XYZ file of C-alpha atoms in Angstrom:
201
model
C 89.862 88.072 91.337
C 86.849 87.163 93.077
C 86.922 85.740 96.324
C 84.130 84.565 98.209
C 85.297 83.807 101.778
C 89.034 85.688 101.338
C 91.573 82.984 100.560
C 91.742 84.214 96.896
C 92.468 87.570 98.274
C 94.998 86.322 101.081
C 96.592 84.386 97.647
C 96.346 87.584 95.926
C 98.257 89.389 98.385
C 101.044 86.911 98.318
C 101.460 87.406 94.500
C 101.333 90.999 94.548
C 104.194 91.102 97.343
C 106.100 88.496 94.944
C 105.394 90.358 91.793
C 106.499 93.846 93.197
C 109.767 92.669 94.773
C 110.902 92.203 91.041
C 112.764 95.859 90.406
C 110.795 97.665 87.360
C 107.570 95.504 87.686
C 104.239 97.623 89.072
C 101.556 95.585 90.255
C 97.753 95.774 91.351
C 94.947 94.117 92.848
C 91.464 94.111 91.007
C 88.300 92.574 91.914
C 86.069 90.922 89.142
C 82.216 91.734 90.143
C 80.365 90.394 92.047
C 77.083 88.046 90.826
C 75.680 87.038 93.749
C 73.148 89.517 95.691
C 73.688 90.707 99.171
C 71.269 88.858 101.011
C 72.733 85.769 99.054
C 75.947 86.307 100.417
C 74.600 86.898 103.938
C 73.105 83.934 104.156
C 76.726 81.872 102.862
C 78.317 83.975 105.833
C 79.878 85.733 103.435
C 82.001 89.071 103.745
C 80.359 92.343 101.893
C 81.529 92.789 98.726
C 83.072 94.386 97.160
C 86.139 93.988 99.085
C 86.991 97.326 100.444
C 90.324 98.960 98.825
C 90.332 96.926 95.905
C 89.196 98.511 92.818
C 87.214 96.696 90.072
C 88.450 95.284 86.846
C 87.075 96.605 84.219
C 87.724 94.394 81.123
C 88.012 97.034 78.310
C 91.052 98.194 80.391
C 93.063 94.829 80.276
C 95.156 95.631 77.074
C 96.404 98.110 79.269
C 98.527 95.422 81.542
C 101.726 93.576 80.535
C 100.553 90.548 82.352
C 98.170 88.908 84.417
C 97.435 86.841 87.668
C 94.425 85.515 87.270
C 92.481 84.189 90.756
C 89.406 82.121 91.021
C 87.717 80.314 93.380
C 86.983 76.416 92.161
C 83.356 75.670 91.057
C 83.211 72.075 90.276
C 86.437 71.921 88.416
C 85.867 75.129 86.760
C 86.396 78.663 87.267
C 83.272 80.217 89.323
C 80.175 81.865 87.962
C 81.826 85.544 88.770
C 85.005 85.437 86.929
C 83.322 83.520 84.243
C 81.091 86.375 83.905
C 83.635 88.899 83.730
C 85.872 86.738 80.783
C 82.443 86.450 78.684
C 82.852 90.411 78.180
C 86.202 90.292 77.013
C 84.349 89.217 73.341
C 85.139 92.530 71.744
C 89.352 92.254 72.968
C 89.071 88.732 71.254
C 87.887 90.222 68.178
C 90.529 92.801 67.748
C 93.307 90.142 69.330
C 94.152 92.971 71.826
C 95.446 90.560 74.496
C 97.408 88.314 72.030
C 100.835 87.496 73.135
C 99.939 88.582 76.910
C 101.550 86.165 79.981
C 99.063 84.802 81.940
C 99.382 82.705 85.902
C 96.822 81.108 87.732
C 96.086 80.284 91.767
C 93.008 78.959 93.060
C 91.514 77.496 96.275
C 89.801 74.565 96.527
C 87.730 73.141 100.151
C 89.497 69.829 99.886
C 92.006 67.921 98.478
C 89.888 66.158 95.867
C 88.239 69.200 94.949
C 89.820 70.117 91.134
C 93.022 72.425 91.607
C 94.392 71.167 88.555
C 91.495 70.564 86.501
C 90.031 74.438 87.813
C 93.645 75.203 85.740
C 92.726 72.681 82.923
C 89.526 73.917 82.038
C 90.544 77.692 82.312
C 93.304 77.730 80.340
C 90.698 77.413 77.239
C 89.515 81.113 77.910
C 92.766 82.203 77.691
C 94.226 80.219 74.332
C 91.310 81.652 72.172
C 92.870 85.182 73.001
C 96.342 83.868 72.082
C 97.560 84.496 75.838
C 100.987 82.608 76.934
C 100.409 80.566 80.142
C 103.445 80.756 82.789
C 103.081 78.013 85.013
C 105.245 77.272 88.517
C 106.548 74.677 87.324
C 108.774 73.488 89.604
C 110.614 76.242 90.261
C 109.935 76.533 94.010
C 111.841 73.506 94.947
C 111.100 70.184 97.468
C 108.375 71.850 99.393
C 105.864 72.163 96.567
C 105.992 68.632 96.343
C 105.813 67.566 100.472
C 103.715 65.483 101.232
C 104.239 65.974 105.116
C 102.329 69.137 105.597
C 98.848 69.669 103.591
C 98.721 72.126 101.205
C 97.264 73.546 98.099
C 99.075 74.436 94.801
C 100.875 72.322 92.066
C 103.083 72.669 89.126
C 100.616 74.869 87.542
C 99.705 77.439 90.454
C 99.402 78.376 93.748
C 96.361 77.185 95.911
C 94.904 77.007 99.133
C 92.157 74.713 100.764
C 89.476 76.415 102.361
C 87.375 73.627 103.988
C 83.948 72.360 103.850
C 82.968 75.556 105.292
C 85.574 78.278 104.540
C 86.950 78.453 108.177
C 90.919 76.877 107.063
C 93.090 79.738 106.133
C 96.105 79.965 103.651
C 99.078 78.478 105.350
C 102.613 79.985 105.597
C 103.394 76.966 103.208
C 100.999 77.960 100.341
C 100.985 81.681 100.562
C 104.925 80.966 99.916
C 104.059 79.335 97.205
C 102.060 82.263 95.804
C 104.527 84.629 96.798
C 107.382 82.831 94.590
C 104.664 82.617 91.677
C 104.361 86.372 91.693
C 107.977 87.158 91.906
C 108.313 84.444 88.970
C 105.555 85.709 86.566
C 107.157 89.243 87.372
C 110.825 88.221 85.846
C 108.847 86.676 83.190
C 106.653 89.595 81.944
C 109.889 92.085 82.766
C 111.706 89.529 80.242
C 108.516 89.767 77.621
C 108.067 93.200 77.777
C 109.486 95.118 74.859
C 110.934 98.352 75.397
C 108.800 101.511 73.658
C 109.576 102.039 70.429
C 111.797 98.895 69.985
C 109.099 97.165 68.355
């Protein structure tokens, strides 16, 4: 998860409280790396980073999960330059297919309407098919609301997602961190579903 301004992490949040409300499901927050260099961030009136409290992911340690969340801010339609640089290590876990079979969910924020939710989800899901993950969309499992068009909002049939604004200042709604709420509690009856009981297998 990285999360420039904090509407990834609000997002994030959301999920987790979904995704632990599921009985049997444990959940956690990690924080990809961060790229960019202090000053950098200063000067994008930025928080610090690393986000206090939430450890970072470590990619050798991702067979270790039954499922995954995955957040990212929207670059241009695309994932950003931080959680692109985390995936890129995950060559080795490709090779030995160790995250083969594994659900996978995506939320993302964008700072407008036009700027890519969907295609941010498009584009991603490639990084995820070469290691033979399963995406687990929303679908439209949260009913009428995720498809209002009387209240602005982020998130689709594919994810949850927020708008941040031209300059970061708009903050998840009550609407869209919902959304993300029902997306974790969904992906959690999924990957409680997919799980296969030790020594079943």
């Amino acid at each position: 998860m990285p999360s420039t301004y904090g509407h990834i992490l609000e997002l994030a949040r959301a999920q987790l409280k979904g995704a632990q409300s599921v009985p049997g499901i444990s959940a956690q927050i990690y924080q990809v790396p961060e790229t960019l260099s202090a000053e950098v961030l200063q000067k994008m009136h930025s928080p610090a980073k690393p986000w206090e409290g939430i450890p970072i992911a470590d990619a050798q340690s991702l067979p270790q999960s039954d499922g995954f969340l995955f957040g990212t801010p929207t670059r241009f339609g695309n994932v950003s330059g931080q959680f692109k640089q985390f995936w890129d290590s995950t060559g080795s876990l490709w090779q030995k297919g160790a995250l083969n079979g594994k659900p996978f969910g995506m939320f993302t924020s964008t700072a407008s309407q036009g700027g890519g939710q969907e295609e941010t989800f498009r584009t991603a899901i490639s990084n995820f098919v070469h290691h033979g993950m399963i995406f687990v969309p929303v679908g439209s499992s949260f009913g009428p609301e995720l498809f209002d068009m009387e209240e602005l909002h982020g998130g689709s049939a594919w994810g949850a997602g927020t708008f941040a604004g031209a300059t970061g200042a708009r903050q998840p709604t009550d609407l869209e961190l919902r959304i993300a709420e029902h997306q974790g509690r969904e992906f959690g009856r999924v990957v409680k579903k997919l799980k296969i009981p030790q020594g079943a297998a």
